[in-house]
XYZ file of N, CA and C in Angstrom:
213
model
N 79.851 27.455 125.235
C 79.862 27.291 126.668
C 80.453 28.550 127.276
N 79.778 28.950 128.013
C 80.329 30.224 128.882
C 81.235 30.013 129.832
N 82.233 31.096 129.778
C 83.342 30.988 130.653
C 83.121 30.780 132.259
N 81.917 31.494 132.629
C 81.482 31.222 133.975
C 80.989 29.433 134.438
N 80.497 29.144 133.149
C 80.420 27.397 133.192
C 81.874 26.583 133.347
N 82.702 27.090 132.663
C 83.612 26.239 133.038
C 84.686 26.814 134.093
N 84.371 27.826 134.451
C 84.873 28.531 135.889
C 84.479 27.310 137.082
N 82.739 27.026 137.420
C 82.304 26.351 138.132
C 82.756 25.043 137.970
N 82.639 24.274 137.053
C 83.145 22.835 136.665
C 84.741 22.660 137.115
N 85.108 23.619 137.134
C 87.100 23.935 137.382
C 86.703 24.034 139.124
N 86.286 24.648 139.314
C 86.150 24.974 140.806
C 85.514 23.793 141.700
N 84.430 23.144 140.767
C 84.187 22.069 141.569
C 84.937 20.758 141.261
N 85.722 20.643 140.301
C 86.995 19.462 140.741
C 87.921 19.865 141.477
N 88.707 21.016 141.569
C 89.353 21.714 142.642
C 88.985 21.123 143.752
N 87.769 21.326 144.264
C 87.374 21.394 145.877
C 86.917 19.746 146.443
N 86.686 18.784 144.992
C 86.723 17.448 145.043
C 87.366 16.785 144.149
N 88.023 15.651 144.105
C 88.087 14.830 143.206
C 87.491 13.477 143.349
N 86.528 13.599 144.678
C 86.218 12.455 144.613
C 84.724 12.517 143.844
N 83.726 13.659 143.607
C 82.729 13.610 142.999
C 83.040 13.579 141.648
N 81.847 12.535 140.946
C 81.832 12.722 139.560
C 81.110 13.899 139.395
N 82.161 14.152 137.810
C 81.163 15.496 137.348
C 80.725 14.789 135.765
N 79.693 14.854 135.550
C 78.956 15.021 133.781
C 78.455 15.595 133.874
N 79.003 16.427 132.573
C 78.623 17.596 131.822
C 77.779 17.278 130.689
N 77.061 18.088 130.543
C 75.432 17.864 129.637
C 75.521 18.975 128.473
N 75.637 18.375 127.509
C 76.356 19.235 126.316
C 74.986 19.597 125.169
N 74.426 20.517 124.975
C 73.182 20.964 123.955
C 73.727 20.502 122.233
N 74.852 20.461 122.086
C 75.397 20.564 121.140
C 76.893 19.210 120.984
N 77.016 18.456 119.938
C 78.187 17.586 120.041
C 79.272 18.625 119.262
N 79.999 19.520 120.108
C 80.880 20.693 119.147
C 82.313 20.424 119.635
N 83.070 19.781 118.789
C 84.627 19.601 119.326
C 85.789 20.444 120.343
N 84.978 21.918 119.792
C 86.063 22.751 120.682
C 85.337 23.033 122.339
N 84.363 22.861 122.277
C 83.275 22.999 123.168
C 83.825 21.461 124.216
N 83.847 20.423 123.490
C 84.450 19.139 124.331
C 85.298 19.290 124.847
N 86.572 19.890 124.179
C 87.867 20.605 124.545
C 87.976 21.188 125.732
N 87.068 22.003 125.912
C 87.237 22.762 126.690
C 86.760 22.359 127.875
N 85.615 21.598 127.745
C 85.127 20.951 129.053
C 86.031 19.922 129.795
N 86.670 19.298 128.862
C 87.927 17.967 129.348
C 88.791 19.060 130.302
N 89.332 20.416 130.012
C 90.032 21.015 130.589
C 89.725 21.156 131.981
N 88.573 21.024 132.350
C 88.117 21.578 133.623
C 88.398 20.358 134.624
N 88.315 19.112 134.298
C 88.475 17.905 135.126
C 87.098 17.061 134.689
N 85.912 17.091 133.940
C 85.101 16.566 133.966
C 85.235 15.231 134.024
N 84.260 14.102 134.251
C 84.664 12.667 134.107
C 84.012 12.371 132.774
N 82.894 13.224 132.389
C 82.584 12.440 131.046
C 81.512 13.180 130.636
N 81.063 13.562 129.380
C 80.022 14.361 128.948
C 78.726 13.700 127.911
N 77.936 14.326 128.052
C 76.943 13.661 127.092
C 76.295 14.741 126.387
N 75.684 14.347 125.072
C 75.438 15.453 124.314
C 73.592 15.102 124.172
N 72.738 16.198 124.008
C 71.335 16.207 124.220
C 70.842 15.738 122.968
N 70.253 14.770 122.889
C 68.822 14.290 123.702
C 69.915 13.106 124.433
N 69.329 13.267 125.760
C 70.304 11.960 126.429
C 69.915 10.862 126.543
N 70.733 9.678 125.916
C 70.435 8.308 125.870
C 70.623 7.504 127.722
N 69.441 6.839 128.078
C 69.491 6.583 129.329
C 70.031 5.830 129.621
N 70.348 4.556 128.696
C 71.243 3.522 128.311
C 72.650 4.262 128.420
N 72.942 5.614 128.048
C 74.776 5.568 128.162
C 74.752 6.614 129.242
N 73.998 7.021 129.802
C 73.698 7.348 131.559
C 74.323 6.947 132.173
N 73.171 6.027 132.043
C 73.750 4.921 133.125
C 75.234 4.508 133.344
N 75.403 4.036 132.149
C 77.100 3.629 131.810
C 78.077 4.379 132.309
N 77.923 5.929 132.001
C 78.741 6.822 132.107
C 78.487 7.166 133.680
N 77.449 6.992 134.475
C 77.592 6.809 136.100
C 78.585 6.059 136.501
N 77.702 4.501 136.250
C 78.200 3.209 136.497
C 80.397 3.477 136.409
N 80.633 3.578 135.145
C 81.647 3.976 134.802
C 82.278 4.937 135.874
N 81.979 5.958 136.144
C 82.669 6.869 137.518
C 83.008 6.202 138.494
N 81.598 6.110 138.848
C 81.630 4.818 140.174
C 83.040 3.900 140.660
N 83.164 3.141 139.246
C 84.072 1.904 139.453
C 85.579 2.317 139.411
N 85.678 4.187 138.579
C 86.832 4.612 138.888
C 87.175 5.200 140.005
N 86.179 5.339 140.930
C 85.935 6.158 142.052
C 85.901 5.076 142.984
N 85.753 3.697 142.479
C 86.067 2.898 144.064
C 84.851 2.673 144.972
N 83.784 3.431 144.273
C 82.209 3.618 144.758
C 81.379 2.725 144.454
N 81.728 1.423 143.601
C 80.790 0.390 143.026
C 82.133 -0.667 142.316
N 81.589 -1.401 143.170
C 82.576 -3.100 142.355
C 82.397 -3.289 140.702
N 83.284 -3.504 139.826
C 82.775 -3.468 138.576
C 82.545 -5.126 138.573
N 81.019 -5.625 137.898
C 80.933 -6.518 137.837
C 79.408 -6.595 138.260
């Protein structure tokens, strides 16, 4: 992951915390996860993306965000 990627991801929780961010990962690489958690992300997924944990991982923001009733 390039430093300019997680420049932007840092910059855009900075300027919100109320948007979710997922990050879309080519690769499932531990230090690479690492580094993305650093930035503020809410949750990442690794490629080919399952639409089933999409969803979830929206849904999931949402209900921490106060943006959707869980239930």
């Amino acid at each position: 992951m390039s430093g300019k990627t997680l420049e932007i991801l840092s910059e855009l929780r900075a300027r919100s915390s109320k948007v979710g961010l997922i990050s879309v990962l080519s690769e499932n690489d531990v230090n690479i996860i690492r580094e993305i958690v650093t930035t503020g992300v809410d949750d990442f997924l690794v490629k080919p993306i399952d639409t089933r944990r999409l969803r979830n991982v929206i849904l999931d923001i949402m209900r921490k965000r106060g943006t959707r009733k869980a239930g």
